[in-house]
Backbone as a printed PyTorch tensor [residue, N CA C, xyz], in Angstrom:
tensor([[[ 68.2580,  68.7480,  92.9050],
         [ 68.1040,  70.1910,  92.9870],
         [ 67.8980,  70.7530,  91.5760]],

        [[ 67.0120,  71.6930,  91.4610],
         [ 66.6980,  72.3180,  90.1840],
         [ 67.7870,  73.3030,  89.7860]],

        [[ 68.1810,  73.2620,  88.5220],
         [ 69.1660,  74.1980,  87.9970],
         [ 68.5110,  75.5640,  87.8270]],

        [[ 69.2740,  76.6250,  87.9760],
         [ 68.7400,  77.9680,  87.7440],
         [ 68.5550,  78.2190,  86.2560]],

        [[ 69.3710,  77.5790,  85.4440],
         [ 69.2110,  77.7170,  83.9990],
         [ 68.3710,  76.5500,  83.5130]],

        [[ 67.3240,  76.8570,  82.7620],
         [ 66.3260,  75.8910,  82.3110],
         [ 65.7500,  75.1100,  83.5010]],

        [[ 65.1970,  75.8270,  84.4750],
         [ 64.6670,  75.1630,  85.6740],
         [ 63.3600,  74.4440,  85.3960]],

        [[ 62.9960,  73.5260,  86.3040],
         [ 61.7020,  72.8600,  86.1780],
         [ 60.6400,  73.5380,  87.0520]],

        [[ 61.0240,  74.6110,  87.7130],
         [ 60.1120,  75.4390,  88.5020],
         [ 60.7480,  76.8170,  88.6700]],

        [[ 59.9570,  77.8460,  88.9680],
         [ 60.5350,  79.1700,  89.2050],
         [ 61.3900,  79.1850,  90.4690]],

        [[ 62.4220,  80.0010,  90.4680],
         [ 63.2220,  80.2680,  91.6530],
         [ 62.6230,  81.4650,  92.3580]],

        [[ 62.7100,  81.4970,  93.6870],
         [ 62.2610,  82.6580,  94.4460],
         [ 63.4670,  83.5430,  94.6840]],

        [[ 63.3800,  84.7580,  94.1600],
         [ 64.4300,  85.7490,  94.3620],
         [ 63.9280,  86.8090,  95.3260]],

        [[ 64.8100,  87.2570,  96.1920],
         [ 64.4630,  88.2880,  97.1670],
         [ 65.4210,  89.4610,  96.9560]],

        [[ 64.8460,  90.6420,  96.7490],
         [ 65.6490,  91.8450,  96.5790],
         [ 65.3110,  92.8680,  97.6390]],

        [[ 66.1650,  93.8800,  97.7520],
         [ 65.8990,  94.9450,  98.7040],
         [ 66.3360,  96.2760,  98.1060]],

        [[ 65.3930,  97.1910,  98.0140],
         [ 65.6380,  98.5290,  97.5080],
         [ 65.9680,  99.3850,  98.7240]],

        [[ 67.2310,  99.7820,  98.8000],
         [ 67.7440, 100.4810,  99.9760],
         [ 67.8710, 101.9660,  99.6730]],

        [[ 67.2880, 102.7700, 100.5560],
         [ 67.3580, 104.2180, 100.4260],
         [ 68.2770, 104.8060, 101.4830]],

        [[ 69.0840, 105.7660, 101.0640],
         [ 69.8880, 106.5890, 101.9710],
         [ 69.5850, 108.0280, 101.5580]],

        [[ 68.6490, 108.6470, 102.2520],
         [ 68.1240, 109.9230, 101.7790],
         [ 67.3750, 109.6590, 100.4820]],

        [[ 67.7310, 110.4010,  99.4360],
         [ 67.1080, 110.1770,  98.1260],
         [ 67.8890, 109.1810,  97.2710]],

        [[ 69.0460, 108.7580,  97.7610],
         [ 69.8780, 107.8130,  97.0030],
         [ 69.3180, 106.3980,  97.0990]],

        [[ 69.6210, 105.6020,  96.0600],
         [ 69.2160, 104.1980,  96.0010],
         [ 70.4680, 103.3420,  95.7990]],

        [[ 70.5610, 102.2530,  96.5530],
         [ 71.6830, 101.3220,  96.4250],
         [ 71.4680, 100.4120,  95.2300]],

        [[ 72.4650, 100.3290,  94.3490],
         [ 72.4260,  99.4050,  93.2150],
         [ 73.7350,  98.6340,  93.1650]],

        [[ 73.6840,  97.4490,  92.5680],
         [ 74.8680,  96.6090,  92.3970],
         [ 75.0030,  96.2160,  90.9360]],

        [[ 76.2470,  96.0170,  90.4900],
         [ 76.4870,  95.5370,  89.1270],
         [ 76.6340,  94.0220,  89.1910]],

        [[ 75.7700,  93.3320,  88.4400],
         [ 75.7300,  91.8750,  88.4710],
         [ 76.9860,  91.2600,  87.8410]],

        [[ 77.4990,  90.2260,  88.5000],
         [ 78.7000,  89.5680,  88.0240],
         [ 78.4590,  88.2370,  87.3370]],

        [[ 77.1760,  87.8230,  87.2290],
         [ 76.8720,  86.5710,  86.5340],
         [ 75.4740,  86.6530,  85.9400]],

        [[ 75.1480,  85.7580,  84.9810],
         [ 73.8240,  85.7720,  84.3470],
         [ 72.7260,  85.4410,  85.3590]],

        [[ 71.5100,  85.8260,  85.1090],
         [ 71.1110,  86.6620,  83.9700],
         [ 71.4390,  88.1330,  84.2300]],

        [[ 71.4810,  88.9210,  83.2010],
         [ 71.7640,  90.3550,  83.2450],
         [ 73.1610,  90.6850,  83.7510]],

        [[ 74.1240,  89.8100,  83.4520],
         [ 75.5030,  90.0270,  83.8560],
         [ 75.9950,  91.3810,  83.3340]],

        [[ 76.6710,  92.1270,  84.2010],
         [ 77.2360,  93.4270,  83.8450],
         [ 76.2740,  94.5870,  84.0080]],

        [[ 75.0130,  94.3010,  84.2400],
         [ 74.0120,  95.3680,  84.3900],
         [ 73.8730,  95.7760,  85.8530]],

        [[ 73.5000,  97.0310,  86.0610],
         [ 73.1720,  97.5220,  87.3980],
         [ 71.8000,  96.9740,  87.7820]],

        [[ 71.6430,  96.6460,  89.0630],
         [ 70.4220,  95.9890,  89.5080],
         [ 70.1780,  96.2630,  90.9900]],

        [[ 69.0050,  95.8870,  91.4330],
         [ 68.6590,  95.9110,  92.8480],
         [ 69.3800,  94.7330,  93.5070]],

        [[ 70.0230,  94.9390,  94.6540],
         [ 70.6980,  93.8130,  95.3090],
         [ 69.7050,  92.7400,  95.7450]],

        [[ 70.1150,  91.4950,  95.6200],
         [ 69.2620,  90.3920,  96.0420],
         [ 69.7510,  89.0750,  95.5080]],

        [[ 69.0150,  88.0260,  95.8220],
         [ 69.3940,  86.7020,  95.3610],
         [ 68.3560,  85.6660,  95.7510]],

        [[ 68.7150,  84.4170,  95.5780],
         [ 67.7900,  83.3060,  95.7930],
         [ 67.5860,  83.0110,  97.2740]],

        [[ 66.3200,  82.7610,  97.6010],
         [ 65.9780,  82.3510,  98.9500],
         [ 66.4230,  80.9110,  99.1580]],

        [[ 66.9900,  80.6380, 100.3390],
         [ 67.4420,  79.2880, 100.6630],
         [ 66.3650,  78.5630, 101.4650]],

        [[ 66.3400,  77.2620, 101.3500],
         [ 65.3920,  76.4390, 102.0850],
         [ 65.5220,  76.7210, 103.5770]],

        [[ 64.3880,  76.9800, 104.2490],
         [ 64.3780,  77.2320, 105.6860],
         [ 64.6680,  78.6680, 106.0680]],

        [[ 64.9170,  79.5230, 105.0930],
         [ 65.2520,  80.9210, 105.3480],
         [ 64.0100,  81.7830, 105.0730]],

        [[ 63.7050,  82.7110, 105.9670],
         [ 62.5770,  83.5980, 105.7200],
         [ 62.9450,  84.6000, 104.6260]],

        [[ 61.9320,  85.1920, 104.0200],
         [ 62.1720,  86.1970, 102.9800],
         [ 62.9620,  87.3830, 103.5340]],

        [[ 62.6030,  87.8470, 104.7390],
         [ 63.3240,  88.9720, 105.3340],
         [ 64.7680,  88.6080, 105.6370]],

        [[ 65.0070,  87.4090, 106.1380],
         [ 66.3850,  86.9770, 106.4060],
         [ 67.1840,  86.9140, 105.1080]],

        [[ 66.5410,  86.4630, 104.0370],
         [ 67.2120,  86.4220, 102.7360],
         [ 67.6200,  87.8210, 102.3020]],

        [[ 66.7050,  88.7790, 102.4150],
         [ 67.0070,  90.1600, 102.0080],
         [ 68.1940,  90.7050, 102.7850]],

        [[ 68.2100,  90.5130, 104.0760],
         [ 69.3120,  91.0260, 104.9110],
         [ 70.6230,  90.3220, 104.5960]],

        [[ 70.5630,  89.0010, 104.4020],
         [ 71.7890,  88.2500, 104.0690],
         [ 72.3640,  88.7300, 102.7430]],

        [[ 71.5010,  88.8620, 101.7350],
         [ 71.9770,  89.2890, 100.4180],
         [ 72.5620,  90.6980, 100.4690]],

        [[ 71.9710,  91.5920, 101.2390],
         [ 72.5330,  92.9440, 101.3660],
         [ 73.9190,  92.9120, 101.9980]],

        [[ 74.0910,  92.0860, 103.0270],
         [ 75.4160,  91.9620, 103.6570],
         [ 76.4190,  91.3620, 102.6760]],

        [[ 76.0240,  90.2620, 101.9960],
         [ 76.9400,  89.5760, 101.0810],
         [ 77.3070,  90.4180,  99.8690]],

        [[ 76.3170,  91.0570,  99.2510],
         [ 76.5560,  91.7520,  97.9850],
         [ 77.0340,  93.1830,  98.1500]],

        [[ 76.6870,  93.8320,  99.2700],
         [ 77.0150,  95.2550,  99.3760],
         [ 77.5460,  95.6810, 100.7350]],

        [[ 77.5250,  94.8060, 101.7230],
         [ 78.0730,  95.1440, 103.0300],
         [ 77.2780,  96.1790, 103.8050]],

        [[ 75.9620,  96.2450, 103.5850],
         [ 75.1520,  97.2410, 104.2920],
         [ 74.0890,  96.5800, 105.1540]],

        [[ 73.6410,  97.3350, 106.1530],
         [ 72.5640,  96.9140, 107.0390],
         [ 71.4130,  97.9050, 106.8870]],

        [[ 70.1970,  97.4160, 107.0530],
         [ 69.0070,  98.2530, 106.9160],
         [ 68.1070,  98.1060, 108.1350]],

        [[ 67.1440,  99.0430, 108.2380],
         [ 66.1450,  98.9980, 109.2920],
         [ 64.9930,  98.0920, 108.8930]],

        [[ 63.7850,  98.4250, 109.3610],
         [ 62.6090,  97.5940, 109.0580],
         [ 62.3730,  97.4490, 107.5560]],

        [[ 61.8800,  96.2810, 107.1590],
         [ 61.5950,  95.9800, 105.7600],
         [ 60.0980,  96.0570, 105.4950]],

        [[ 59.7440,  96.5130, 104.2930],
         [ 58.3460,  96.5190, 103.8500],
         [ 58.3110,  95.9870, 102.4280]],

        [[ 57.3110,  95.1780, 102.1190],
         [ 57.1760,  94.6640, 100.7610],
         [ 56.8550,  95.8270,  99.8300]],

        [[ 57.6080,  95.9330,  98.7300],
         [ 57.4150,  97.0150,  97.7620],
         [ 56.7080,  96.5150,  96.5090]],

        [[ 57.1530,  95.3540,  95.9810],
         [ 56.6180,  94.8780,  94.7050],
         [ 57.0170,  93.4110,  94.4970]],

        [[ 56.2400,  92.7280,  93.6820],
         [ 56.5830,  91.3740,  93.2340],
         [ 56.7550,  91.4440,  91.7210]],

        [[ 57.8570,  90.8660,  91.2300],
         [ 58.2030,  90.9170,  89.8060],
         [ 58.3710,  89.4920,  89.2900]],

        [[ 57.8140,  89.2160,  88.1120],
         [ 58.0620,  87.9410,  87.4350],
         [ 59.1560,  88.1800,  86.4010]],

        [[ 60.2950,  87.5370,  86.5840],
         [ 61.4270,  87.6970,  85.6750],
         [ 61.6320,  86.4000,  84.9070]],

        [[ 61.2360,  86.4150,  83.6460],
         [ 61.3430,  85.2230,  82.8020],
         [ 62.1670,  85.5980,  81.5780]],

        [[ 63.2940,  84.9070,  81.4010],
         [ 64.1410,  85.1070,  80.2320],
         [ 64.0070,  83.8710,  79.3550]],

        [[ 63.5930,  84.0840,  78.1160],
         [ 63.3920,  82.9610,  77.1960],
         [ 64.5540,  82.8580,  76.2090]],

        [[ 64.8150,  81.6260,  75.7430],
         [ 65.8320,  81.4200,  74.7110],
         [ 65.2030,  81.6120,  73.3290]],

        [[ 65.9870,  81.3790,  72.2830],
         [ 65.5260,  81.5880,  70.9060],
         [ 64.3240,  80.7040,  70.5480]],

        [[ 64.2200,  79.5550,  71.1930],
         [ 63.1140,  78.6280,  70.9220],
         [ 61.8750,  78.9280,  71.7670]],

        [[ 61.9770,  79.9490,  72.6340],
         [ 60.8460,  80.3240,  73.4690],
         [ 60.7710,  79.5930,  74.7980]],

        [[ 61.7630,  78.7390,  75.0770],
         [ 61.7830,  78.0240,  76.3640],
         [ 62.2530,  78.9580,  77.4720]],

        [[ 61.7520,  78.7600,  78.6890],
         [ 62.1760,  79.5740,  79.8320],
         [ 63.6070,  79.1840,  80.2140]],

        [[ 64.5550,  80.0590,  79.8920],
         [ 65.9540,  79.8110,  80.2490],
         [ 66.1880,  80.1230,  81.7300]],

        [[ 65.6090,  81.2400,  82.1990],
         [ 65.6370,  81.6170,  83.6100],
         [ 64.2200,  82.0140,  83.9950]],

        [[ 63.8060,  81.6550,  85.2060],
         [ 62.4900,  82.0590,  85.6800],
         [ 62.5860,  82.3110,  87.1780]],

        [[ 62.4420,  83.5960,  87.5350],
         [ 62.4650,  84.0080,  88.9310],
         [ 61.1690,  84.7310,  89.2660]],

        [[ 60.6170,  84.4450,  90.4130],
         [ 59.5790,  85.2720,  90.9990],
         [ 60.3000,  86.0460,  92.0900]],

        [[ 60.3350,  87.3750,  91.9360],
         [ 61.1520,  88.2160,  92.8040],
         [ 60.2680,  89.0430,  93.7240]],

        [[ 60.5250,  88.9390,  95.0060],
         [ 59.8780,  89.7520,  96.0160],
         [ 60.8770,  90.8350,  96.4170]],

        [[ 60.5390,  92.0950,  96.1180],
         [ 61.4090,  93.2170,  96.4810],
         [ 60.8700,  93.9390,  97.6950]],

        [[ 61.7140,  94.0360,  98.7110],
         [ 61.4210,  94.8360,  99.8910],
         [ 61.9840,  96.2360,  99.6740]],

        [[ 61.5780,  97.1720, 100.5340],
         [ 62.2540,  98.4610, 100.6000],
         [ 62.6210,  98.7020, 102.0570]],

        [[ 63.7010,  99.4670, 102.2440],
         [ 64.1980,  99.7220, 103.5940],
         [ 65.1100, 100.9340, 103.5850]],

        [[ 65.3300, 101.4700, 104.7750],
         [ 66.2580, 102.5770, 104.9530],
         [ 67.6160, 102.0380, 105.3620]],

        [[ 68.6610, 102.6020, 104.7640],
         [ 70.0400, 102.2760, 105.1170],
         [ 70.2770, 102.6430, 106.5720]],

        [[ 71.0090, 101.7800, 107.2960],
         [ 71.3580, 102.0390, 108.6820],
         [ 72.8650, 102.1770, 108.8430]],

        [[ 73.6250, 101.2480, 108.2180],
         [ 75.0790, 101.2980, 108.3870],
         [ 75.7770, 100.5280, 107.2700]],

        [[ 77.0840, 100.7750, 107.1750],
         [ 77.9290, 100.0990, 106.1950],
         [ 78.0840, 100.9110, 104.9290]],

        [[ 79.3170, 101.0310, 104.4730],
         [ 79.5650, 101.6830, 103.1870],
         [ 79.5630, 100.6150, 102.1070]],

        [[ 78.8710, 100.8590, 101.0010],
         [ 78.7700,  99.8290,  99.9600],
         [ 80.1310,  99.3590,  99.4660]],

        [[ 80.2680,  98.0440,  99.4030],
         [ 81.4550,  97.4100,  98.8270],
         [ 80.9920,  96.1270,  98.1680]],

        [[ 81.5080,  95.8480,  96.9730],
         [ 81.0310,  94.6540,  96.2600],
         [ 81.4750,  93.3640,  96.9310]],

        [[ 80.6000,  92.3860,  96.8920],
         [ 80.9040,  91.0690,  97.4320],
         [ 80.0100,  90.0500,  96.7580]],

        [[ 80.2410,  88.7930,  97.0600],
         [ 79.4120,  87.7440,  96.4700],
         [ 79.5270,  87.7450,  94.9640]],

        [[ 78.3790,  87.8000,  94.2790],
         [ 78.3930,  87.7180,  92.8180],
         [ 78.1720,  89.0810,  92.1470]],

        [[ 78.5980,  90.1650,  92.8170],
         [ 78.5150,  91.4880,  92.2040],
         [ 79.9130,  92.0780,  92.0650]],

        [[ 80.0710,  92.9780,  91.0830],
         [ 81.3860,  93.5720,  90.8360],
         [ 81.4980,  95.0120,  91.3180]],

        [[ 80.3600,  95.6780,  91.5490],
         [ 80.3390,  97.0420,  92.0720],
         [ 79.0830,  97.2140,  92.9040]],

        [[ 79.1570,  98.1120,  93.8900],
         [ 78.0020,  98.4470,  94.7180],
         [ 78.1470,  99.9020,  95.1240]],

        [[ 77.0740, 100.6800,  94.8890],
         [ 77.1160, 102.0860,  95.3020],
         [ 75.7210, 102.6910,  95.3070]],

        [[ 75.6280, 103.8190,  95.9910],
         [ 74.3820, 104.5780,  96.0180],
         [ 74.3530, 105.5430,  94.8440]],

        [[ 73.1590, 105.7110,  94.2650],
         [ 72.9500, 106.6160,  93.1430],
         [ 71.8230, 107.5850,  93.4780]],

        [[ 71.9990, 108.8480,  93.0870],
         [ 70.8880, 109.7970,  93.1900],
         [ 69.9440, 109.5130,  92.0240]],

        [[ 68.6640, 109.9130,  92.1400],
         [ 67.6930, 109.5930,  91.0850],
         [ 68.1350, 110.0040,  89.6750]],

        [[ 68.7790, 111.1350,  89.5450],
         [ 69.2240, 111.5730,  88.2220],
         [ 70.2620, 110.6170,  87.6270]],

        [[ 71.0290, 109.9470,  88.4650],
         [ 72.0290, 108.9810,  87.9890],
         [ 71.3870, 107.6510,  87.6190]],

        [[ 70.5480, 107.1160,  88.5240],
         [ 70.0200, 105.7710,  88.2350],
         [ 69.1050, 105.7750,  87.0320]],

        [[ 68.5800, 106.9200,  86.7100],
         [ 67.7170, 107.0080,  85.5330],
         [ 68.5060, 106.8470,  84.2300]],

        [[ 69.8400, 106.9870,  84.2860],
         [ 70.6680, 106.9000,  83.0760],
         [ 71.4650, 105.6010,  82.9790]],

        [[ 71.2240, 104.6560,  83.8740],
         [ 72.0400, 103.4390,  83.9340],
         [ 71.5710, 102.3210,  83.0180]],

        [[ 70.4690, 102.5110,  82.3240],
         [ 69.9540, 101.4360,  81.4810],
         [ 69.3860, 100.2960,  82.3010]],

        [[ 68.7900, 100.6280,  83.4390],
         [ 68.2100,  99.5950,  84.2930],
         [ 67.0920,  98.8520,  83.5780]],

        [[ 66.9370,  97.5940,  83.9150],
         [ 65.8250,  96.7760,  83.4490],
         [ 64.5390,  97.4960,  83.8320]],

        [[ 63.5750,  97.5470,  82.9470],
         [ 62.3320,  98.2960,  83.1740],
         [ 61.6170,  97.8600,  84.4470]],

        [[ 61.6940,  96.5910,  84.7990],
         [ 61.0610,  96.1160,  86.0300],
         [ 61.8030,  96.6230,  87.2650]],

        [[ 63.1130,  96.8160,  87.1660],
         [ 63.8710,  97.3890,  88.2880],
         [ 63.4620,  98.8450,  88.5000]],

        [[ 63.2890,  99.5870,  87.4110],
         [ 62.8420, 100.9790,  87.5130],
         [ 61.4620, 101.0290,  88.1510]],

        [[ 60.5590, 100.1650,  87.6940],
         [ 59.2110, 100.1210,  88.2610],
         [ 59.2700,  99.7920,  89.7550]],

        [[ 60.1220,  98.8640,  90.1310],
         [ 60.2450,  98.4760,  91.5360],
         [ 60.7510,  99.6410,  92.3820]],

        [[ 61.7270, 100.3870,  91.8690],
         [ 62.2580, 101.5330,  92.6170],
         [ 61.1850, 102.6040,  92.7820]],

        [[ 60.4540, 102.8720,  91.7250],
         [ 59.3760, 103.8660,  91.8010],
         [ 58.3260, 103.4310,  92.8320]],

        [[ 57.9490, 102.1720,  92.7970],
         [ 56.9570, 101.6710,  93.7470],
         [ 57.5100, 101.6940,  95.1780]],

        [[ 58.7850, 101.3910,  95.3240],
         [ 59.4060, 101.4080,  96.6510],
         [ 59.4690, 102.8260,  97.2070]],

        [[ 59.7160, 103.7950,  96.3430],
         [ 59.7290, 105.1960,  96.8030],
         [ 58.3550, 105.5860,  97.3360]],

        [[ 57.2980, 105.1370,  96.6870],
         [ 55.9350, 105.4160,  97.1490],
         [ 55.6780, 104.6980,  98.4700]],

        [[ 56.0560, 103.4390,  98.5360],
         [ 55.8610, 102.6320,  99.7660],
         [ 56.6370, 103.2390, 100.9230]],

        [[ 57.8230, 103.7350, 100.6520],
         [ 58.6930, 104.3170, 101.6580],
         [ 58.0320, 105.5060, 102.3440]],

        [[ 57.2990, 106.3020, 101.5750],
         [ 56.6340, 107.4760, 102.1450],
         [ 55.6640, 107.0870, 103.2500]],

        [[ 55.0450, 105.9130, 103.1230],
         [ 54.1000, 105.4740, 104.1560],
         [ 54.8270, 104.9100, 105.3770]],

        [[ 56.1330, 104.6390, 105.2420],
         [ 56.9150, 104.0900, 106.3470],
         [ 57.5190, 105.1940, 107.2130]],

        [[ 57.7270, 106.3640, 106.6230],
         [ 58.4460, 107.4370, 107.3200],
         [ 57.5140, 108.2050, 108.2360]]])
């Protein structure tokens, strides 16, 4: 099995941008990469698991929420290099967007906090630029779903 740190191939990460009205669900990461930072909930796809099943599983594990129909919002290449320029972490992330259906956010799995933020709040969290781009794209995609 390939290690997530210094892998010999990219890992497939699946995220889900969850909306409750204008609020967006974010989680604080409890392990690298980006440990301690607020992020879109998600994680690695398991062998034999569909992308949609991964998104739903990760939402239940990390935040205790359920969502309605999923739509692809964006694909992000997340590559973290070490001082020598080697790929320390490499994820290809497929982010879905969805509407919240049930469950109050509570941290679980490898996150330390989970909560909904209004746009004025998430803009001040120091989110990774690709997470901000994904949320913006998901908000646009969401309009076509409603």
